[in-house]
JSON list of C-alpha atoms in Angstrom, two decimals:
[
{"chain": "A", "resi": 19, "resn": "MET", "atom": "CA", "xyz": [-0.11, -0.03, 0.14]},
{"chain": "A", "resi": 20, "resn": "ALA", "atom": "CA", "xyz": [2.96, 2.41, 0.83]},
{"chain": "A", "resi": 21, "resn": "MET", "atom": "CA", "xyz": [4.63, 1.57, -2.24]},
{"chain": "A", "resi": 22, "resn": "ASN", "atom": "CA", "xyz": [1.58, 2.10, -4.21]},
{"chain": "A", "resi": 23, "resn": "LEU", "atom": "CA", "xyz": [1.11, 5.52, -2.74]},
{"chain": "A", "resi": 24, "resn": "ARG", "atom": "CA", "xyz": [4.66, 6.40, -3.18]},
{"chain": "A", "resi": 25, "resn": "GLY", "atom": "CA", "xyz": [4.19, 5.39, -6.89]},
{"chain": "A", "resi": 26, "resn": "GLY", "atom": "CA", "xyz": [1.29, 7.60, -7.19]},
{"chain": "A", "resi": 27, "resn": "ILE", "atom": "CA", "xyz": [2.67, 10.53, -5.73]},
{"chain": "A", "resi": 28, "resn": "THR", "atom": "CA", "xyz": [5.67, 10.23, -7.95]},
{"chain": "A", "resi": 29, "resn": "LEU", "atom": "CA", "xyz": [3.46, 9.74, -11.23]},
{"chain": "A", "resi": 30, "resn": "VAL", "atom": "CA", "xyz": [1.56, 12.96, -10.22]},
{"chain": "A", "resi": 31, "resn": "GLN", "atom": "CA", "xyz": [4.91, 14.87, -9.62]},
{"chain": "A", "resi": 32, "resn": "TYR", "atom": "CA", "xyz": [5.92, 13.71, -12.97]},
{"chain": "A", "resi": 33, "resn": "ARG", "atom": "CA", "xyz": [2.88, 14.85, -14.55]},
{"chain": "A", "resi": 34, "resn": "ASN", "atom": "CA", "xyz": [3.00, 18.30, -13.03]},
{"chain": "A", "resi": 35, "resn": "SER", "atom": "CA", "xyz": [6.66, 19.09, -14.07]},
{"chain": "A", "resi": 36, "resn": "ILE", "atom": "CA", "xyz": [5.65, 17.93, -17.74]},
{"chain": "A", "resi": 37, "resn": "LEU", "atom": "CA", "xyz": [2.91, 20.40, -17.45]},
{"chain": "A", "resi": 38, "resn": "LYS", "atom": "CA", "xyz": [5.07, 23.10, -15.95]},
{"chain": "A", "resi": 39, "resn": "GLU", "atom": "CA", "xyz": [7.45, 22.42, -18.73]},
{"chain": "A", "resi": 40, "resn": "VAL", "atom": "CA", "xyz": [5.11, 22.48, -21.55]},
{"chain": "A", "resi": 41, "resn": "VAL", "atom": "CA", "xyz": [3.90, 25.93, -20.45]},
{"chain": "A", "resi": 42, "resn": "ARG", "atom": "CA", "xyz": [7.20, 27.44, -19.88]},
{"chain": "A", "resi": 43, "resn": "LYS", "atom": "CA", "xyz": [8.32, 26.09, -23.54]},
{"chain": "A", "resi": 44, "resn": "SER", "atom": "CA", "xyz": [5.07, 27.12, -25.13]},
{"chain": "A", "resi": 45, "resn": "ILE", "atom": "CA", "xyz": [6.06, 30.37, -24.13]},
{"chain": "A", "resi": 46, "resn": "HIS", "atom": "CA", "xyz": [9.44, 29.84, -25.57]},
{"chain": "A", "resi": 47, "resn": "ILE", "atom": "CA", "xyz": [8.12, 28.97, -28.72]},
{"chain": "A", "resi": 48, "resn": "CYS", "atom": "CA", "xyz": [5.55, 31.41, -28.90]},
{"chain": "A", "resi": 49, "resn": "SER", "atom": "CA", "xyz": [8.33, 33.95, -29.13]},
{"chain": "A", "resi": 50, "resn": "SER", "atom": "CA", "xyz": [9.07, 32.79, -32.67]},
{"chain": "A", "resi": 51, "resn": "PHE", "atom": "CA", "xyz": [6.20, 35.19, -33.56]},
{"chain": "A", "resi": 52, "resn": "VAL", "atom": "CA", "xyz": [8.57, 38.12, -32.74]},
{"chain": "A", "resi": 53, "resn": "PRO", "atom": "CA", "xyz": [10.58, 38.58, -35.87]},
{"chain": "A", "resi": 54, "resn": "PHE", "atom": "CA", "xyz": [7.18, 38.69, -37.82]},
{"chain": "A", "resi": 55, "resn": "PHE", "atom": "CA", "xyz": [5.78, 41.66, -35.63]},
{"chain": "A", "resi": 56, "resn": "LEU", "atom": "CA", "xyz": [9.45, 43.31, -35.73]},
{"chain": "A", "resi": 57, "resn": "SER", "atom": "CA", "xyz": [9.10, 43.33, -39.46]},
{"chain": "A", "resi": 58, "resn": "VAL", "atom": "CA", "xyz": [5.87, 44.94, -39.56]},
{"chain": "A", "resi": 59, "resn": "ALA", "atom": "CA", "xyz": [6.16, 47.48, -36.61]},
{"chain": "A", "resi": 60, "resn": "TYR", "atom": "CA", "xyz": [9.30, 47.31, -34.90]},
{"chain": "A", "resi": 61, "resn": "ILE", "atom": "CA", "xyz": [9.28, 50.12, -32.42]},
{"chain": "A", "resi": 62, "resn": "PRO", "atom": "CA", "xyz": [5.76, 49.21, -31.26]},
{"chain": "A", "resi": 63, "resn": "THR", "atom": "CA", "xyz": [6.97, 45.68, -30.84]},
{"chain": "A", "resi": 64, "resn": "LEU", "atom": "CA", "xyz": [10.01, 46.97, -28.78]},
{"chain": "A", "resi": 65, "resn": "ILE", "atom": "CA", "xyz": [7.93, 49.02, -26.75]},
{"chain": "A", "resi": 66, "resn": "PHE", "atom": "CA", "xyz": [5.27, 46.42, -26.12]},
{"chain": "A", "resi": 67, "resn": "LEU", "atom": "CA", "xyz": [8.09, 43.86, -24.96]},
{"chain": "A", "resi": 68, "resn": "MET", "atom": "CA", "xyz": [9.60, 46.48, -22.43]},
{"chain": "A", "resi": 69, "resn": "VAL", "atom": "CA", "xyz": [6.04, 47.38, -21.27]},
{"chain": "A", "resi": 70, "resn": "ALA", "atom": "CA", "xyz": [5.55, 43.62, -20.70]},
{"chain": "A", "resi": 71, "resn": "LEU", "atom": "CA", "xyz": [8.96, 43.20, -19.02]},
{"chain": "A", "resi": 72, "resn": "VAL", "atom": "CA", "xyz": [8.18, 46.18, -16.37]},
{"chain": "A", "resi": 73, "resn": "ILE", "atom": "CA", "xyz": [4.51, 44.60, -15.73]},
{"chain": "A", "resi": 74, "resn": "TYR", "atom": "CA", "xyz": [6.05, 41.09, -15.19]},
{"chain": "A", "resi": 75, "resn": "CYS", "atom": "CA", "xyz": [8.61, 42.52, -12.86]},
{"chain": "A", "resi": 76, "resn": "LEU", "atom": "CA", "xyz": [6.07, 44.43, -10.75]},
{"chain": "A", "resi": 77, "resn": "SER", "atom": "CA", "xyz": [3.85, 41.41, -10.68]},
{"chain": "A", "resi": 78, "resn": "GLU", "atom": "CA", "xyz": [6.50, 39.22, -9.46]},
{"chain": "A", "resi": 79, "resn": "SER", "atom": "CA", "xyz": [7.56, 41.77, -6.90]},
{"chain": "A", "resi": 80, "resn": "LEU", "atom": "CA", "xyz": [4.23, 41.81, -5.41]},
{"chain": "A", "resi": 81, "resn": "ARG", "atom": "CA", "xyz": [3.85, 38.13, -5.69]},
{"chain": "A", "resi": 82, "resn": "VAL", "atom": "CA", "xyz": [6.87, 37.34, -3.70]},
{"chain": "A", "resi": 83, "resn": "HIS", "atom": "CA", "xyz": [5.56, 39.54, -1.07]},
{"chain": "A", "resi": 84, "resn": "GLY", "atom": "CA", "xyz": [1.85, 37.81, -0.91]},
{"chain": "A", "resi": 85, "resn": "ILE", "atom": "CA", "xyz": [0.08, 40.07, -3.52]},
{"chain": "A", "resi": 86, "resn": "GLU", "atom": "CA", "xyz": [-0.95, 38.07, -6.37]},
{"chain": "A", "resi": 87, "resn": "VAL", "atom": "CA", "xyz": [-1.97, 40.05, -9.65]},
{"chain": "A", "resi": 88, "resn": "PRO", "atom": "CA", "xyz": [-4.39, 38.16, -11.75]},
{"chain": "A", "resi": 89, "resn": "LEU", "atom": "CA", "xyz": [-3.58, 36.14, -14.42]},
{"chain": "A", "resi": 90, "resn": "VAL", "atom": "CA", "xyz": [0.28, 37.00, -14.46]},
{"chain": "A", "resi": 91, "resn": "ALA", "atom": "CA", "xyz": [0.77, 35.17, -10.97]},
{"chain": "A", "resi": 92, "resn": "LYS", "atom": "CA", "xyz": [-1.23, 32.42, -12.00]},
{"chain": "A", "resi": 93, "resn": "ILE", "atom": "CA", "xyz": [0.76, 32.05, -15.11]},
{"chain": "A", "resi": 94, "resn": "THR", "atom": "CA", "xyz": [3.82, 32.15, -13.11]},
{"chain": "A", "resi": 95, "resn": "ALA", "atom": "CA", "xyz": [2.76, 29.85, -10.70]},
{"chain": "A", "resi": 96, "resn": "VAL", "atom": "CA", "xyz": [1.81, 26.86, -13.20]},
{"chain": "A", "resi": 97, "resn": "ALA", "atom": "CA", "xyz": [5.21, 27.63, -15.19]},
{"chain": "A", "resi": 98, "resn": "ALA", "atom": "CA", "xyz": [7.62, 27.77, -12.24]},
{"chain": "A", "resi": 99, "resn": "ARG", "atom": "CA", "xyz": [10.15, 25.08, -11.85]},
{"chain": "A", "resi": 100, "resn": "ARG", "atom": "CA", "xyz": [10.71, 23.44, -8.59]},
{"chain": "A", "resi": 101, "resn": "ARG", "atom": "CA", "xyz": [13.90, 25.67, -7.98]},
{"chain": "A", "resi": 102, "resn": "ASP", "atom": "CA", "xyz": [11.83, 28.71, -8.36]},
{"chain": "A", "resi": 103, "resn": "GLU", "atom": "CA", "xyz": [9.16, 28.34, -6.26]},
{"chain": "A", "resi": 104, "resn": "ASN", "atom": "CA", "xyz": [8.41, 30.74, -3.67]},
{"chain": "A", "resi": 105, "resn": "GLN", "atom": "CA", "xyz": [11.08, 32.77, -5.47]},
{"chain": "A", "resi": 106, "resn": "PHE", "atom": "CA", "xyz": [11.50, 35.50, -8.00]},
{"chain": "A", "resi": 107, "resn": "VAL", "atom": "CA", "xyz": [11.04, 33.94, -11.21]},
{"chain": "A", "resi": 108, "resn": "LYS", "atom": "CA", "xyz": [13.81, 35.32, -13.53]},
{"chain": "A", "resi": 109, "resn": "GLY", "atom": "CA", "xyz": [13.01, 33.02, -16.77]},
{"chain": "A", "resi": 110, "resn": "PRO", "atom": "CA", "xyz": [10.27, 35.39, -18.39]},
{"chain": "A", "resi": 111, "resn": "ILE", "atom": "CA", "xyz": [12.84, 38.37, -17.75]},
{"chain": "A", "resi": 112, "resn": "THR", "atom": "CA", "xyz": [15.75, 36.87, -19.12]},
{"chain": "A", "resi": 113, "resn": "LEU", "atom": "CA", "xyz": [13.75, 35.60, -22.13]},
{"chain": "A", "resi": 114, "resn": "VAL", "atom": "CA", "xyz": [12.47, 39.18, -23.18]},
{"chain": "A", "resi": 115, "resn": "LEU", "atom": "CA", "xyz": [15.90, 40.63, -22.49]},
{"chain": "A", "resi": 116, "resn": "GLY", "atom": "CA", "xyz": [17.43, 38.04, -24.98]},
{"chain": "A", "resi": 117, "resn": "ILE", "atom": "CA", "xyz": [14.80, 38.89, -27.49]},
{"chain": "A", "resi": 118, "resn": "ILE", "atom": "CA", "xyz": [15.00, 42.73, -26.96]},
{"chain": "A", "resi": 119, "resn": "GLY", "atom": "CA", "xyz": [19.15, 42.53, -26.74]},
{"chain": "A", "resi": 120, "resn": "CYS", "atom": "CA", "xyz": [19.21, 40.42, -29.93]},
{"chain": "A", "resi": 121, "resn": "ALA", "atom": "CA", "xyz": [16.55, 42.89, -31.90]},
{"chain": "A", "resi": 122, "resn": "LEU", "atom": "CA", "xyz": [18.53, 45.91, -31.00]},
{"chain": "A", "resi": 123, "resn": "LEU", "atom": "CA", "xyz": [21.97, 44.79, -31.73]},
{"chain": "A", "resi": 124, "resn": "TRP", "atom": "CA", "xyz": [21.47, 42.84, -35.20]},
{"chain": "A", "resi": 125, "resn": "HIS", "atom": "CA", "xyz": [19.92, 43.32, -38.52]},
{"chain": "A", "resi": 126, "resn": "PRO", "atom": "CA", "xyz": [16.34, 41.75, -39.16]},
{"chain": "A", "resi": 127, "resn": "GLN", "atom": "CA", "xyz": [17.66, 38.46, -40.53]},
{"chain": "A", "resi": 128, "resn": "ALA", "atom": "CA", "xyz": [20.21, 37.90, -37.91]},
{"chain": "A", "resi": 129, "resn": "THR", "atom": "CA", "xyz": [17.66, 38.96, -35.56]},
{"chain": "A", "resi": 130, "resn": "ALA", "atom": "CA", "xyz": [15.70, 36.24, -36.80]},
{"chain": "A", "resi": 131, "resn": "ILE", "atom": "CA", "xyz": [17.79, 33.42, -36.69]},
{"chain": "A", "resi": 132, "resn": "GLY", "atom": "CA", "xyz": [18.79, 34.48, -33.03]},
{"chain": "A", "resi": 133, "resn": "ILE", "atom": "CA", "xyz": [15.24, 34.31, -31.93]},
{"chain": "A", "resi": 134, "resn": "TYR", "atom": "CA", "xyz": [14.33, 31.54, -33.38]},
{"chain": "A", "resi": 135, "resn": "ALA", "atom": "CA", "xyz": [17.41, 29.51, -31.75]},
{"chain": "A", "resi": 136, "resn": "LEU", "atom": "CA", "xyz": [15.92, 30.66, -28.75]},
{"chain": "A", "resi": 137, "resn": "ALA", "atom": "CA", "xyz": [12.28, 29.55, -29.53]},
{"chain": "A", "resi": 138, "resn": "PHE", "atom": "CA", "xyz": [12.63, 26.31, -31.17]},
{"chain": "A", "resi": 139, "resn": "GLY", "atom": "CA", "xyz": [16.30, 25.30, -29.95]},
{"chain": "A", "resi": 140, "resn": "ASP", "atom": "CA", "xyz": [15.87, 26.00, -26.19]},
{"chain": "A", "resi": 141, "resn": "GLY", "atom": "CA", "xyz": [12.53, 25.58, -26.43]},
{"chain": "A", "resi": 142, "resn": "PHE", "atom": "CA", "xyz": [12.06, 21.89, -27.80]},
{"chain": "A", "resi": 143, "resn": "ALA", "atom": "CA", "xyz": [15.25, 20.83, -26.13]},
{"chain": "A", "resi": 144, "resn": "SER", "atom": "CA", "xyz": [14.04, 21.15, -22.68]},
{"chain": "A", "resi": 145, "resn": "LEU", "atom": "CA", "xyz": [10.57, 19.68, -23.58]},
{"chain": "A", "resi": 146, "resn": "PHE", "atom": "CA", "xyz": [12.19, 16.94, -25.47]},
{"chain": "A", "resi": 147, "resn": "GLY", "atom": "CA", "xyz": [14.71, 16.16, -22.86]},
{"chain": "A", "resi": 148, "resn": "LYS", "atom": "CA", "xyz": [12.01, 16.09, -20.26]},
{"chain": "A", "resi": 149, "resn": "LEU", "atom": "CA", "xyz": [9.95, 13.81, -22.14]},
{"chain": "A", "resi": 150, "resn": "PHE", "atom": "CA", "xyz": [12.39, 11.18, -23.76]},
{"chain": "A", "resi": 151, "resn": "GLY", "atom": "CA", "xyz": [15.56, 12.05, -22.13]},
{"chain": "A", "resi": 152, "resn": "ARG", "atom": "CA", "xyz": [17.53, 8.94, -20.38]},
{"chain": "A", "resi": 153, "resn": "VAL", "atom": "CA", "xyz": [20.97, 9.71, -20.69]},
{"chain": "A", "resi": 154, "resn": "HIS", "atom": "CA", "xyz": [22.00, 12.59, -18.93]},
{"chain": "A", "resi": 155, "resn": "ILE", "atom": "CA", "xyz": [25.22, 14.76, -19.95]},
{"chain": "A", "resi": 156, "resn": "PRO", "atom": "CA", "xyz": [27.68, 15.09, -16.93]},
{"chain": "A", "resi": 157, "resn": "TRP", "atom": "CA", "xyz": [28.18, 18.47, -15.18]},
{"chain": "A", "resi": 158, "resn": "THR", "atom": "CA", "xyz": [25.33, 20.13, -17.07]},
{"chain": "A", "resi": 159, "resn": "LYS", "atom": "CA", "xyz": [22.85, 19.77, -14.28]},
{"chain": "A", "resi": 160, "resn": "GLY", "atom": "CA", "xyz": [20.68, 17.51, -15.75]},
{"chain": "A", "resi": 161, "resn": "LYS", "atom": "CA", "xyz": [20.91, 18.25, -19.63]},
{"chain": "A", "resi": 162, "resn": "THR", "atom": "CA", "xyz": [20.15, 15.13, -21.96]},
{"chain": "A", "resi": 163, "resn": "VAL", "atom": "CA", "xyz": [21.61, 13.98, -25.02]},
{"chain": "A", "resi": 164, "resn": "VAL", "atom": "CA", "xyz": [18.03, 13.83, -26.68]},
{"chain": "A", "resi": 165, "resn": "GLY", "atom": "CA", "xyz": [17.43, 17.43, -25.47]},
{"chain": "A", "resi": 166, "resn": "SER", "atom": "CA", "xyz": [21.13, 18.55, -26.95]},
{"chain": "A", "resi": 167, "resn": "LEU", "atom": "CA", "xyz": [20.43, 16.62, -30.45]},
{"chain": "A", "resi": 168, "resn": "VAL", "atom": "CA", "xyz": [16.92, 18.17, -30.91]},
{"chain": "A", "resi": 169, "resn": "CYS", "atom": "CA", "xyz": [18.28, 21.56, -29.99]},
{"chain": "A", "resi": 170, "resn": "PHE", "atom": "CA", "xyz": [20.84, 21.07, -32.62]},
{"chain": "A", "resi": 171, "resn": "PHE", "atom": "CA", "xyz": [18.23, 19.84, -35.37]},
{"chain": "A", "resi": 172, "resn": "ALA", "atom": "CA", "xyz": [15.62, 22.85, -34.54]},
{"chain": "A", "resi": 173, "resn": "VAL", "atom": "CA", "xyz": [18.26, 25.32, -35.00]},
{"chain": "A", "resi": 174, "resn": "PHE", "atom": "CA", "xyz": [19.49, 24.05, -38.12]},
{"chain": "A", "resi": 175, "resn": "VAL", "atom": "CA", "xyz": [16.22, 23.92, -39.69]},
{"chain": "A", "resi": 176, "resn": "SER", "atom": "CA", "xyz": [15.00, 27.09, -38.72]},
{"chain": "A", "resi": 177, "resn": "SER", "atom": "CA", "xyz": [18.43, 28.67, -39.56]},
{"chain": "A", "resi": 178, "resn": "PHE", "atom": "CA", "xyz": [18.47, 27.11, -42.90]},
{"chain": "A", "resi": 179, "resn": "LEU", "atom": "CA", "xyz": [15.05, 28.60, -43.60]},
{"chain": "A", "resi": 180, "resn": "VAL", "atom": "CA", "xyz": [16.31, 32.05, -43.15]},
{"chain": "A", "resi": 181, "resn": "CYS", "atom": "CA", "xyz": [19.87, 31.90, -44.57]},
{"chain": "A", "resi": 182, "resn": "HIS", "atom": "CA", "xyz": [19.67, 29.04, -47.12]},
{"chain": "A", "resi": 183, "resn": "ASN", "atom": "CA", "xyz": [23.04, 28.05, -46.56]},
{"chain": "A", "resi": 184, "resn": "THR", "atom": "CA", "xyz": [23.55, 24.48, -45.11]},
{"chain": "A", "resi": 185, "resn": "LEU", "atom": "CA", "xyz": [27.35, 25.08, -43.82]},
{"chain": "A", "resi": 186, "resn": "TYR", "atom": "CA", "xyz": [26.24, 28.20, -41.93]},
{"chain": "A", "resi": 187, "resn": "ALA", "atom": "CA", "xyz": [22.98, 26.51, -40.71]},
{"chain": "A", "resi": 188, "resn": "TYR", "atom": "CA", "xyz": [25.09, 23.56, -39.31]},
{"chain": "A", "resi": 189, "resn": "MET", "atom": "CA", "xyz": [27.60, 26.06, -37.71]},
{"chain": "A", "resi": 190, "resn": "LEU", "atom": "CA", "xyz": [24.94, 28.19, -36.00]},
{"chain": "A", "resi": 191, "resn": "ALA", "atom": "CA", "xyz": [23.15, 24.89, -34.88]},
{"chain": "A", "resi": 192, "resn": "PHE", "atom": "CA", "xyz": [26.53, 23.62, -33.42]},
{"chain": "A", "resi": 193, "resn": "ILE", "atom": "CA", "xyz": [26.97, 26.83, -31.42]},
{"chain": "A", "resi": 194, "resn": "ALA", "atom": "CA", "xyz": [23.61, 27.07, -30.00]},
{"chain": "A", "resi": 195, "resn": "MET", "atom": "CA", "xyz": [23.87, 23.48, -29.06]},
{"chain": "A", "resi": 196, "resn": "ILE", "atom": "CA", "xyz": [26.75, 24.18, -27.10]},
{"chain": "A", "resi": 197, "resn": "ILE", "atom": "CA", "xyz": [25.41, 27.17, -25.46]},
{"chain": "A", "resi": 198, "resn": "GLU", "atom": "CA", "xyz": [22.45, 25.50, -24.38]},
{"chain": "A", "resi": 199, "resn": "VAL", "atom": "CA", "xyz": [24.03, 22.41, -22.96]},
{"chain": "A", "resi": 200, "resn": "LEU", "atom": "CA", "xyz": [25.87, 24.56, -20.49]},
{"chain": "A", "resi": 201, "resn": "PRO", "atom": "CA", "xyz": [24.74, 24.88, -16.94]},
{"chain": "A", "resi": 202, "resn": "LEU", "atom": "CA", "xyz": [23.78, 28.28, -17.39]},
{"chain": "A", "resi": 203, "resn": "GLY", "atom": "CA", "xyz": [20.31, 28.39, -15.75]},
{"chain": "A", "resi": 204, "resn": "ASP", "atom": "CA", "xyz": [17.76, 31.13, -17.21]},
{"chain": "A", "resi": 205, "resn": "PHE", "atom": "CA", "xyz": [20.75, 32.84, -18.69]},
{"chain": "A", "resi": 206, "resn": "ASP", "atom": "CA", "xyz": [20.83, 30.90, -21.49]},
{"chain": "A", "resi": 207, "resn": "ASN", "atom": "CA", "xyz": [17.65, 32.75, -22.72]},
{"chain": "A", "resi": 208, "resn": "ILE", "atom": "CA", "xyz": [20.12, 36.00, -22.99]},
{"chain": "A", "resi": 209, "resn": "LEU", "atom": "CA", "xyz": [23.19, 34.25, -24.65]},
{"chain": "A", "resi": 210, "resn": "ILE", "atom": "CA", "xyz": [21.49, 32.22, -27.35]},
{"chain": "A", "resi": 211, "resn": "PRO", "atom": "CA", "xyz": [19.81, 34.76, -29.28]},
{"chain": "A", "resi": 212, "resn": "ILE", "atom": "CA", "xyz": [22.50, 37.40, -28.87]},
{"chain": "A", "resi": 213, "resn": "ILE", "atom": "CA", "xyz": [25.49, 35.25, -29.49]},
{"chain": "A", "resi": 214, "resn": "VAL", "atom": "CA", "xyz": [23.71, 32.85, -32.41]},
{"chain": "A", "resi": 215, "resn": "GLY", "atom": "CA", "xyz": [22.17, 36.31, -33.89]},
{"chain": "A", "resi": 216, "resn": "GLY", "atom": "CA", "xyz": [25.79, 37.78, -33.69]},
{"chain": "A", "resi": 217, "resn": "ILE", "atom": "CA", "xyz": [27.37, 35.04, -35.51]},
{"chain": "A", "resi": 218, "resn": "ALA", "atom": "CA", "xyz": [24.73, 34.98, -38.33]},
{"chain": "A", "resi": 219, "resn": "GLU", "atom": "CA", "xyz": [25.09, 38.65, -38.49]},
{"chain": "A", "resi": 220, "resn": "LYS", "atom": "CA", "xyz": [28.96, 38.00, -39.88]},
{"chain": "A", "resi": 221, "resn": "MET", "atom": "CA", "xyz": [27.84, 35.00, -41.93]},
{"chain": "A", "resi": 222, "resn": "LEU", "atom": "CA", "xyz": [25.33, 36.83, -43.77]},
{"chain": "A", "resi": 223, "resn": "LEU", "atom": "CA", "xyz": [27.53, 39.43, -44.30]},
{"chain": "A", "resi": 224, "resn": "ILE", "atom": "CA", "xyz": [29.52, 36.83, -46.62]},
{"chain": "A", "resi": 225, "resn": "LEU", "atom": "CA", "xyz": [26.73, 35.50, -48.32]}
]
């Protein structure tokens, strides 16, 4: 009976962790629409992202002190990892900062490549790693071989669709995979789009 109870609790915990990962990475993947909005309305899109960032920071500050802002706090609670529970959740902040930084630093094509690397590479890597990852990579705080391979493939495809160069797409995918596998916590949300976008910028100048 006790073993069945423990097994049931473990299954519920696993399902909850998957649900949280799906919510978190759905937000990541939705950021793939940002390059389109930037191409249509660059300044308004940046302003919207900055306003959203400020609202989120205020909401999180209030939530940490026991005051919940409707909807924002609820989404944060659902998506928060175990390590983030009862703490200021930094993931959405680094996500928006990475997108804004990429958009301000690089030209549209390079910006798109950088943001897609974050949206699809990092997004699918974590989700597939959580669902199917069995072989963990040492010293990476839980990163899996499956997650890294999915990251590589997702960035390769998205980069190729923008730059139409197999070698460049391969190199960008490899770089994104290396950054994603490092135990950087939420800060890979900043480094992936900015570094991948910056390297893509240099490559596109050669094409």
